């Protein structure tokens, strides 16, 4: 009682001062002295000796007392608490009072005197001298009290560490909100190609943490080329945690230090593995909280191995020492281990081989985006380049504004193939491409099969900048770009859009589908493109033939903005999902991995076997819910391929029959056209599937290959262009595949024993039949029926299809197609239908929309009855104004479909012209005028014209230069301005130039000579050259200068009279429908 000061005072009073002469003083033991007889003369000398000895003794006692006082002066103030102030924040740690008192006593005792040395004397023996100091008395009442509660050194250090960690940090330079102190994690991960993450591997000693971590390190570093580092408890204890023991506090501190080190490594983009036992849940949770606070991915991996297993393993011999009692407090035996409650990954590695554990870890890292360096918000693999591309304008206000803008822009017409490619780039299937290739991008694609990519825009928006041939600074990242995606245009279009900051991309109906910004027009070196892409010479190759069409000598590159989602109105749009929609569909099915299977053929049992086998392989790798993307190619294909609608309907029946179960299958059309470029193209097929979230791609023999279409040097028609095994091999070894992995397979055969498709068993080769695609097509065309129980080897001769080869309803769909191949109404590929702007007085069939050969637009009168635009509509609005006539619009401005009134059909509807069963289009460029006809006119072939030419046997053609775009079938009052006389194969075809009566130009222009500068030369060029892109020679004009308005009006009158004569005498042999 009384505090430290009182206790020390008692110790000094009872133990120290008495020893030092303040109290009982050591006495001389006089009784022990023996004095020998001496001479009288010696007595004085002996007395002096004793006197000197006593003096020395007294002096030494004084020195001992002084030393005790000094010790007390030093120790006593240090033990006093502060009196006038509160306890200091940095007060010294508690003092062990007993230790201080004991040390003071020892010092005092050490000062006690010893007997002086005996002087030399003549007489023996020398008198004895004994001086003794008493022992230090015991102080039980003071020493015993603090001993019970006194902490050891480790506890003192732990308390001090806890206090230091809890203090506020001052004068520390940290990033303030909004301040950029270092490269952000997202950009860092994009640049280095991986994302930092901490794998916290916890488990008992011997549970496999180090073994699996070492195997994972080898896989990531040597096979995948990733920067990875392992932090192990043993190597930490040689340095960073060398000062720590195994107490709970020291274990917590070890975990804290390791978590901070791991966080630094992971923030730098390193995949960091921490292999610590870390037995306490709260310590691991603290490590997780640290990472979450800093926005660093953290993954707890629990090595779930029973104690009995790790005791049997005992790689360090520690469990044996525990059993002998040599180690106490061992985790899992006589010290606790708290298993994780919510670990991201649990590995029961006593039941799994090491490689399978590594597979699961790699899967988890892939799902977390650690191996790509790109964001993966939905857990699926990111697209190439890590950037999700979606160029579709969907917001209503923005969409309306873009469409109004498109009406004012120069037009670039698109073919069916161009529309397919537009969908590919606009929906992100060719990521990171955001539009049609600029010239620099094309050059890289042709020479490297890849393009430079600048996601961080450190090179000044490289991805959308016009090609600079003197550029010296380039991005460092390169992504796969195997096939050229270009927009070919004619020289006419090139000049039409020259200097424009943006252009509108229009379809065959003249409807704007997209806006292309900052167009870059360049010469398209088609032969170079063909040779470097296809690696062969075959001008009859179907896609090469499209590229070689005359007139398309230039290309337009630039980024696009889609004016809404591209649709085709062919009944299959429900299966056309954008990349974002498809990823959402996969997640809705709970997919933890997606594998894609592409097909441009009907799915038979062999295909189904491969797709199901691929799923089993993925589940064996540890995936729980692999989802199949059944991915029919939807874009342009060659004429001999199975039509898209047949394939989709057949796939539906396969899924309905359970061959490919809907629970783990998503069928979605991939929009790309097919270019048949073999090993080069299949790389694009795989790359593009990544945009939809696929991590695996199932690939077979001869992907994207086909035979030669003509004879040539070193080959004959029908020879394979590419070796059947090269495509798969090139794909699987390609440097540009990124994170895509492949599930290859060999040829499958029909097993006659169990009626399934599988790989051939060489022990019984006679039981297997090869059913090639050509054999399947022949059997379908023969309407083959199911085979008898004994399967014949020659299926063609037997005209039977073996059971189990294909789902029966699916086979019926395929067979129906091949039976009615020439007469059926099929959807060959993704081709836009409908969308043609029709006037209110027009009627068409929904079953035969625009885009189909049978499309028909009928005219109806006020009562709803059909009428003829040629015969029932009046030529002149008023008889008193012969310079004004009624114009019937057949082709709106910008449309490319060759629409015209059908003279032979009842009621003369408007239909699209055809040639050999194929629809015809204007391919020269977007028309800048409305095109149509004048009712009640006819150019009589019996009448002679310029240089002996004759009439072209049609109603008069009209070119309307009004600013207003008309609708198909719309009739407008127009003013005649002149006539250009086209000479075509001996026929004289008048082209009457008009302007809408309500157009401002009508008031100022009396003839074609009054048209704005440049309009007439454009008309002349168009009429002369519009057939050249079809491989035909230029047309000729009677004159490049239009006739006068009066002369044109006379031509109209003459042709009206010819029509009247035709009506009067009847159709005769003309075949015309005259009403």
mmCIF file of C-alpha atoms in Angstrom, residues 611-887:
data_model
loop_
_atom_site.group_PDB
_atom_site.id
_atom_site.type_symbol
_atom_site.label_atom_id
_atom_site.label_comp_id
_atom_site.label_asym_id
_atom_site.label_seq_id
_atom_site.Cartn_x
_atom_site.Cartn_y
_atom_site.Cartn_z
ATOM 1 C CA UNK A 611 -20.518 -30.432 -77.886
ATOM 2 C CA UNK A 612 -21.519 -32.735 -75.034
ATOM 3 C CA UNK A 613 -18.026 -34.171 -74.833
ATOM 4 C CA UNK A 614 -16.590 -30.661 -74.610
ATOM 5 C CA UNK A 615 -18.909 -29.929 -71.706
ATOM 6 C CA UNK A 616 -17.754 -33.052 -69.883
ATOM 7 C CA UNK A 617 -14.132 -32.047 -70.368
ATOM 8 C CA UNK A 618 -14.804 -28.643 -68.830
ATOM 9 C CA UNK A 619 -16.600 -30.134 -65.855
ATOM 10 C CA UNK A 620 -13.648 -32.451 -65.331
ATOM 11 C CA UNK A 621 -11.484 -29.346 -65.088
ATOM 12 C CA UNK A 622 -13.553 -28.094 -62.184
ATOM 13 C CA UNK A 623 -16.202 -25.898 -63.814
ATOM 14 C CA UNK A 624 -19.631 -26.251 -62.261
ATOM 15 C CA UNK A 625 -21.912 -24.807 -64.953
ATOM 16 C CA UNK A 626 -20.379 -24.763 -68.450
ATOM 17 C CA UNK A 627 -22.813 -23.181 -70.915
ATOM 18 C CA UNK A 628 -22.719 -23.935 -74.639
ATOM 19 C CA UNK A 629 -23.048 -21.143 -77.153
ATOM 20 C CA UNK A 630 -24.511 -22.824 -80.222
ATOM 21 C CA UNK A 631 -23.373 -20.217 -82.676
ATOM 22 C CA UNK A 632 -24.713 -20.501 -86.232
ATOM 23 C CA UNK A 633 -22.934 -18.137 -88.580
ATOM 24 C CA UNK A 634 -25.514 -15.605 -89.741
ATOM 25 C CA UNK A 635 -23.797 -13.358 -92.263
ATOM 26 C CA UNK A 636 -23.322 -13.769 -95.997
ATOM 27 C CA UNK A 637 -22.505 -17.282 -97.226
ATOM 28 C CA UNK A 638 -21.986 -18.832 -100.639
ATOM 29 C CA UNK A 639 -25.049 -19.988 -102.550
ATOM 30 C CA UNK A 640 -24.438 -23.703 -101.990
ATOM 31 C CA UNK A 641 -24.456 -23.430 -98.186
ATOM 32 C CA UNK A 642 -27.521 -24.404 -96.171
ATOM 33 C CA UNK A 643 -29.739 -21.324 -95.659
ATOM 34 C CA UNK A 644 -29.713 -19.648 -92.280
ATOM 35 C CA UNK A 645 -33.381 -20.202 -91.501
ATOM 36 C CA UNK A 646 -33.070 -23.945 -92.231
ATOM 37 C CA UNK A 647 -30.106 -24.249 -89.896
ATOM 38 C CA UNK A 648 -31.751 -22.292 -87.077
ATOM 39 C CA UNK A 649 -34.990 -24.296 -87.258
ATOM 40 C CA UNK A 650 -33.039 -27.547 -87.298
ATOM 41 C CA UNK A 651 -31.016 -26.434 -84.248
ATOM 42 C CA UNK A 652 -34.283 -25.669 -82.465
ATOM 43 C CA UNK A 653 -35.443 -29.239 -82.980
ATOM 44 C CA UNK A 654 -32.123 -30.603 -81.708
ATOM 45 C CA UNK A 655 -32.508 -28.565 -78.521
ATOM 46 C CA UNK A 656 -36.183 -29.513 -78.163
ATOM 47 C CA UNK A 657 -35.256 -33.193 -78.342
ATOM 48 C CA UNK A 658 -32.782 -32.731 -75.477
ATOM 49 C CA UNK A 659 -29.673 -33.533 -77.526
ATOM 50 C CA UNK A 660 -28.424 -30.107 -76.487
ATOM 51 C CA UNK A 661 -30.339 -29.278 -73.355
ATOM 52 C CA UNK A 662 -31.786 -25.759 -73.112
ATOM 53 C CA UNK A 663 -30.625 -25.540 -69.485
ATOM 54 C CA UNK A 664 -27.012 -25.331 -70.610
ATOM 55 C CA UNK A 665 -27.346 -24.188 -74.223
ATOM 56 C CA UNK A 666 -27.871 -20.736 -75.702
ATOM 57 C CA UNK A 667 -28.434 -20.477 -79.443
ATOM 58 C CA UNK A 668 -27.462 -17.075 -80.779
ATOM 59 C CA UNK A 669 -26.585 -16.067 -84.335
ATOM 60 C CA UNK A 670 -23.072 -14.743 -84.857
ATOM 61 C CA UNK A 671 -23.472 -11.914 -87.415
ATOM 62 C CA UNK A 672 -20.248 -12.145 -89.414
ATOM 63 C CA UNK A 673 -20.165 -12.994 -93.102
ATOM 64 C CA UNK A 674 -18.180 -16.038 -94.155
ATOM 65 C CA UNK A 675 -15.106 -15.305 -96.252
ATOM 66 C CA UNK A 676 -13.733 -18.889 -96.542
ATOM 67 C CA UNK A 677 -10.146 -17.941 -95.680
ATOM 68 C CA UNK A 678 -9.259 -21.118 -93.785
ATOM 69 C CA UNK A 679 -6.603 -20.840 -91.035
ATOM 70 C CA UNK A 680 -6.646 -17.041 -91.198
ATOM 71 C CA UNK A 681 -10.392 -16.713 -90.852
ATOM 72 C CA UNK A 682 -10.813 -19.237 -88.047
ATOM 73 C CA UNK A 683 -8.613 -17.038 -85.853
ATOM 74 C CA UNK A 684 -11.180 -14.281 -86.283
ATOM 75 C CA UNK A 685 -13.997 -16.713 -85.488
ATOM 76 C CA UNK A 686 -12.335 -17.525 -82.158
ATOM 77 C CA UNK A 687 -11.340 -13.955 -81.336
ATOM 78 C CA UNK A 688 -14.842 -12.687 -82.016
ATOM 79 C CA UNK A 689 -16.412 -15.244 -79.656
ATOM 80 C CA UNK A 690 -14.480 -13.652 -76.791
ATOM 81 C CA UNK A 691 -16.646 -10.554 -77.209
ATOM 82 C CA UNK A 692 -19.641 -12.709 -76.297
ATOM 83 C CA UNK A 693 -17.928 -14.069 -73.192
ATOM 84 C CA UNK A 694 -16.653 -17.412 -74.512
ATOM 85 C CA UNK A 695 -13.459 -18.739 -72.940
ATOM 86 C CA UNK A 696 -13.321 -21.945 -75.005
ATOM 87 C CA UNK A 697 -13.855 -22.568 -78.690
ATOM 88 C CA UNK A 698 -14.570 -26.017 -80.094
ATOM 89 C CA UNK A 699 -12.794 -26.425 -83.413
ATOM 90 C CA UNK A 700 -12.683 -29.335 -85.832
ATOM 91 C CA UNK A 701 -11.090 -30.225 -89.151
ATOM 92 C CA UNK A 702 -10.770 -27.722 -91.993
ATOM 93 C CA UNK A 703 -12.493 -24.801 -90.287
ATOM 94 C CA UNK A 704 -13.492 -22.043 -92.735
ATOM 95 C CA UNK A 705 -12.025 -24.014 -95.619
ATOM 96 C CA UNK A 706 -13.441 -24.929 -99.016
ATOM 97 C CA UNK A 707 -12.351 -26.376 -102.375
ATOM 98 C CA UNK A 708 -10.959 -24.364 -105.258
ATOM 99 C CA UNK A 709 -13.676 -22.938 -107.498
ATOM 100 C CA UNK A 710 -11.564 -22.997 -110.651
ATOM 101 C CA UNK A 711 -8.457 -24.534 -112.146
ATOM 102 C CA UNK A 712 -5.208 -22.727 -111.625
ATOM 103 C CA UNK A 713 -1.446 -23.123 -111.308
ATOM 104 C CA UNK A 714 -0.787 -26.192 -109.189
ATOM 105 C CA UNK A 715 -4.424 -26.990 -108.457
ATOM 106 C CA UNK A 716 -7.658 -28.126 -110.024
ATOM 107 C CA UNK A 717 -11.223 -27.205 -109.287
ATOM 108 C CA UNK A 718 -12.421 -29.212 -106.296
ATOM 109 C CA UNK A 719 -9.027 -29.546 -104.603
ATOM 110 C CA UNK A 720 -8.918 -28.398 -101.002
ATOM 111 C CA UNK A 721 -7.516 -24.878 -100.731
ATOM 112 C CA UNK A 722 -6.183 -25.509 -97.234
ATOM 113 C CA UNK A 723 -4.955 -28.666 -95.557
ATOM 114 C CA UNK A 724 -7.763 -29.991 -93.315
ATOM 115 C CA UNK A 725 -5.545 -29.998 -90.210
ATOM 116 C CA UNK A 726 -3.884 -26.620 -90.693
ATOM 117 C CA UNK A 727 -6.770 -24.439 -89.560
ATOM 118 C CA UNK A 728 -7.104 -26.089 -86.179
ATOM 119 C CA UNK A 729 -3.342 -26.183 -85.658
ATOM 120 C CA UNK A 730 -2.864 -22.543 -86.671
ATOM 121 C CA UNK A 731 -5.655 -21.487 -84.353
ATOM 122 C CA UNK A 732 -4.430 -23.385 -81.326
ATOM 123 C CA UNK A 733 -0.853 -22.121 -81.781
ATOM 124 C CA UNK A 734 -1.755 -18.560 -82.767
ATOM 125 C CA UNK A 735 0.018 -15.774 -80.838
ATOM 126 C CA UNK A 736 -3.125 -13.646 -80.965
ATOM 127 C CA UNK A 737 -5.608 -15.895 -79.195
ATOM 128 C CA UNK A 738 -5.272 -14.043 -75.887
ATOM 129 C CA UNK A 739 -7.094 -15.858 -73.109
ATOM 130 C CA UNK A 740 -9.071 -18.076 -75.490
ATOM 131 C CA UNK A 741 -8.570 -21.813 -75.066
ATOM 132 C CA UNK A 742 -9.539 -24.573 -77.467
ATOM 133 C CA UNK A 743 -11.230 -27.916 -77.398
ATOM 134 C CA UNK A 744 -10.029 -29.743 -80.473
ATOM 135 C CA UNK A 745 -11.449 -32.955 -81.811
ATOM 136 C CA UNK A 746 -10.795 -35.391 -84.597
ATOM 137 C CA UNK A 747 -13.203 -36.832 -87.127
ATOM 138 C CA UNK A 748 -16.207 -38.720 -85.769
ATOM 139 C CA UNK A 749 -17.944 -41.729 -87.296
ATOM 140 C CA UNK A 750 -21.300 -43.436 -87.020
ATOM 141 C CA UNK A 751 -21.084 -46.561 -84.860
ATOM 142 C CA UNK A 752 -23.430 -49.178 -86.316
ATOM 143 C CA UNK A 753 -23.402 -51.155 -83.067
ATOM 144 C CA UNK A 754 -24.787 -48.594 -80.649
ATOM 145 C CA UNK A 755 -26.163 -46.115 -83.227
ATOM 146 C CA UNK A 756 -24.142 -43.149 -82.010
ATOM 147 C CA UNK A 757 -21.489 -40.808 -83.409
ATOM 148 C CA UNK A 758 -18.038 -41.127 -81.867
ATOM 149 C CA UNK A 759 -14.362 -41.542 -82.593
ATOM 150 C CA UNK A 760 -13.447 -44.686 -84.484
ATOM 151 C CA UNK A 761 -12.522 -47.775 -82.504
ATOM 152 C CA UNK A 762 -9.669 -49.264 -84.546
ATOM 153 C CA UNK A 763 -10.284 -52.693 -83.028
ATOM 154 C CA UNK A 764 -13.557 -52.979 -84.998
ATOM 155 C CA UNK A 765 -13.248 -50.633 -87.998
ATOM 156 C CA UNK A 766 -16.041 -52.317 -89.969
ATOM 157 C CA UNK A 767 -18.598 -51.095 -87.456
ATOM 158 C CA UNK A 768 -17.987 -47.438 -88.326
ATOM 159 C CA UNK A 769 -19.383 -45.402 -91.240
ATOM 160 C CA UNK A 770 -18.155 -42.004 -92.360
ATOM 161 C CA UNK A 771 -21.062 -39.657 -93.112
ATOM 162 C CA UNK A 772 -19.599 -36.553 -94.701
ATOM 163 C CA UNK A 773 -21.454 -33.331 -95.331
ATOM 164 C CA UNK A 774 -21.758 -34.092 -99.037
ATOM 165 C CA UNK A 775 -23.143 -37.552 -98.260
ATOM 166 C CA UNK A 776 -25.641 -36.028 -95.846
ATOM 167 C CA UNK A 777 -26.800 -33.551 -98.520
ATOM 168 C CA UNK A 778 -27.280 -36.354 -101.055
ATOM 169 C CA UNK A 779 -29.277 -38.401 -98.582
ATOM 170 C CA UNK A 780 -31.448 -35.394 -97.766
ATOM 171 C CA UNK A 781 -32.096 -34.701 -101.439
ATOM 172 C CA UNK A 782 -33.111 -38.356 -101.826
ATOM 173 C CA UNK A 783 -35.571 -37.943 -98.934
ATOM 174 C CA UNK A 784 -33.811 -40.832 -97.237
ATOM 175 C CA UNK A 785 -35.896 -42.816 -94.769
ATOM 176 C CA UNK A 786 -34.724 -44.529 -91.557
ATOM 177 C CA UNK A 787 -32.500 -47.543 -92.195
ATOM 178 C CA UNK A 788 -33.482 -51.109 -91.231
ATOM 179 C CA UNK A 789 -32.053 -52.659 -88.051
ATOM 180 C CA UNK A 790 -29.069 -53.970 -89.991
ATOM 181 C CA UNK A 791 -27.335 -50.814 -91.127
ATOM 182 C CA UNK A 792 -26.001 -51.054 -94.695
ATOM 183 C CA UNK A 793 -22.540 -49.753 -95.428
ATOM 184 C CA UNK A 794 -23.661 -47.919 -98.589
ATOM 185 C CA UNK A 795 -26.255 -45.451 -97.326
ATOM 186 C CA UNK A 796 -26.639 -43.696 -100.689
ATOM 187 C CA UNK A 797 -27.544 -46.886 -102.515
ATOM 188 C CA UNK A 798 -29.944 -47.850 -99.753
ATOM 189 C CA UNK A 799 -31.438 -44.347 -99.560
ATOM 190 C CA UNK A 800 -31.644 -44.577 -95.817
ATOM 191 C CA UNK A 801 -30.434 -42.578 -92.879
ATOM 192 C CA UNK A 802 -29.216 -44.567 -89.858
ATOM 193 C CA UNK A 803 -31.065 -44.121 -86.560
ATOM 194 C CA UNK A 804 -29.472 -41.720 -84.153
ATOM 195 C CA UNK A 805 -27.646 -39.796 -86.874
ATOM 196 C CA UNK A 806 -29.905 -36.760 -86.485
ATOM 197 C CA UNK A 807 -33.017 -35.836 -84.522
ATOM 198 C CA UNK A 808 -35.927 -36.979 -86.697
ATOM 199 C CA UNK A 809 -37.741 -33.632 -86.896
ATOM 200 C CA UNK A 810 -34.449 -31.938 -87.600
ATOM 201 C CA UNK A 811 -33.806 -34.388 -90.426
ATOM 202 C CA UNK A 812 -37.201 -33.647 -91.909
ATOM 203 C CA UNK A 813 -36.385 -29.917 -92.017
ATOM 204 C CA UNK A 814 -33.056 -30.563 -93.751
ATOM 205 C CA UNK A 815 -34.592 -33.034 -96.200
ATOM 206 C CA UNK A 816 -37.388 -30.612 -97.055
ATOM 207 C CA UNK A 817 -34.849 -27.962 -97.937
ATOM 208 C CA UNK A 818 -32.855 -30.173 -100.275
ATOM 209 C CA UNK A 819 -36.041 -31.415 -101.966
ATOM 210 C CA UNK A 820 -37.376 -27.865 -102.518
ATOM 211 C CA UNK A 821 -33.990 -26.187 -102.797
ATOM 212 C CA UNK A 822 -34.809 -24.444 -106.091
ATOM 213 C CA UNK A 823 -38.425 -23.586 -105.404
ATOM 214 C CA UNK A 824 -38.586 -22.793 -101.700
ATOM 215 C CA UNK A 825 -38.555 -19.346 -100.149
ATOM 216 C CA UNK A 826 -35.485 -19.403 -97.928
ATOM 217 C CA UNK A 827 -33.466 -16.933 -95.858
ATOM 218 C CA UNK A 828 -29.969 -17.650 -97.184
ATOM 219 C CA UNK A 829 -28.194 -15.364 -94.701
ATOM 220 C CA UNK A 830 -28.798 -12.222 -92.670
ATOM 221 C CA UNK A 831 -30.294 -9.938 -95.269
ATOM 222 C CA UNK A 832 -32.420 -6.961 -94.314
ATOM 223 C CA UNK A 833 -36.069 -7.271 -95.270
ATOM 224 C CA UNK A 834 -38.657 -4.504 -95.264
ATOM 225 C CA UNK A 835 -37.910 -0.954 -94.292
ATOM 226 C CA UNK A 836 -38.736 0.487 -97.693
ATOM 227 C CA UNK A 837 -40.701 3.747 -97.227
ATOM 228 C CA UNK A 838 -44.069 3.259 -98.971
ATOM 229 C CA UNK A 839 -46.607 5.935 -99.771
ATOM 230 C CA UNK A 840 -49.987 5.684 -97.952
ATOM 231 C CA UNK A 841 -51.674 4.570 -101.170
ATOM 232 C CA UNK A 842 -49.399 1.490 -101.438
ATOM 233 C CA UNK A 843 -50.038 -2.033 -100.168
ATOM 234 C CA UNK A 844 -47.569 -4.889 -99.825
ATOM 235 C CA UNK A 845 -47.589 -8.381 -98.306
ATOM 236 C CA UNK A 846 -45.980 -8.985 -94.909
ATOM 237 C CA UNK A 847 -45.082 -12.491 -96.054
ATOM 238 C CA UNK A 848 -43.138 -11.077 -99.015
ATOM 239 C CA UNK A 849 -41.449 -7.937 -97.715
ATOM 240 C CA UNK A 850 -38.979 -5.773 -99.549
ATOM 241 C CA UNK A 851 -35.782 -7.750 -100.032
ATOM 242 C CA UNK A 852 -37.492 -10.876 -101.280
ATOM 243 C CA UNK A 853 -37.878 -11.653 -104.967
ATOM 244 C CA UNK A 854 -41.660 -11.792 -104.647
ATOM 245 C CA UNK A 855 -41.973 -8.359 -103.029
ATOM 246 C CA UNK A 856 -44.871 -6.494 -104.629
ATOM 247 C CA UNK A 857 -46.205 -3.016 -103.871
ATOM 248 C CA UNK A 858 -49.723 -2.415 -105.221
ATOM 249 C CA UNK A 859 -51.399 0.939 -105.800
ATOM 250 C CA UNK A 860 -54.879 1.432 -104.390
ATOM 251 C CA UNK A 861 -57.457 4.114 -105.020
ATOM 252 C CA UNK A 862 -59.519 6.070 -102.545
ATOM 253 C CA UNK A 863 -61.963 3.170 -102.281
ATOM 254 C CA UNK A 864 -59.188 0.696 -101.493
ATOM 255 C CA UNK A 865 -59.410 -1.096 -104.834
ATOM 256 C CA UNK A 866 -56.243 -1.793 -106.796
ATOM 257 C CA UNK A 867 -55.366 0.617 -109.565
ATOM 258 C CA UNK A 868 -52.621 0.852 -112.150
ATOM 259 C CA UNK A 869 -50.066 3.650 -111.754
ATOM 260 C CA UNK A 870 -49.362 3.408 -115.459
ATOM 261 C CA UNK A 871 -52.899 3.569 -116.746
ATOM 262 C CA UNK A 872 -55.161 4.910 -113.970
ATOM 263 C CA UNK A 873 -53.144 7.904 -112.815
ATOM 264 C CA UNK A 874 -53.335 11.073 -114.866
ATOM 265 C CA UNK A 875 -50.262 12.485 -116.612
ATOM 266 C CA UNK A 876 -51.183 16.139 -116.321
ATOM 267 C CA UNK A 877 -52.443 17.709 -113.102
ATOM 268 C CA UNK A 878 -54.211 20.283 -115.268
ATOM 269 C CA UNK A 879 -54.473 20.295 -119.027
ATOM 270 C CA UNK A 880 -53.653 23.986 -119.138
ATOM 271 C CA UNK A 881 -50.116 23.509 -117.740
ATOM 272 C CA UNK A 882 -48.179 21.155 -120.066
ATOM 273 C CA UNK A 883 -44.894 22.035 -118.303
ATOM 274 C CA UNK A 884 -46.176 20.407 -115.101
ATOM 275 C CA UNK A 885 -46.795 16.661 -114.886
ATOM 276 C CA UNK A 886 -47.516 13.986 -112.274
ATOM 277 C CA UNK A 887 -44.440 12.047 -111.236
#
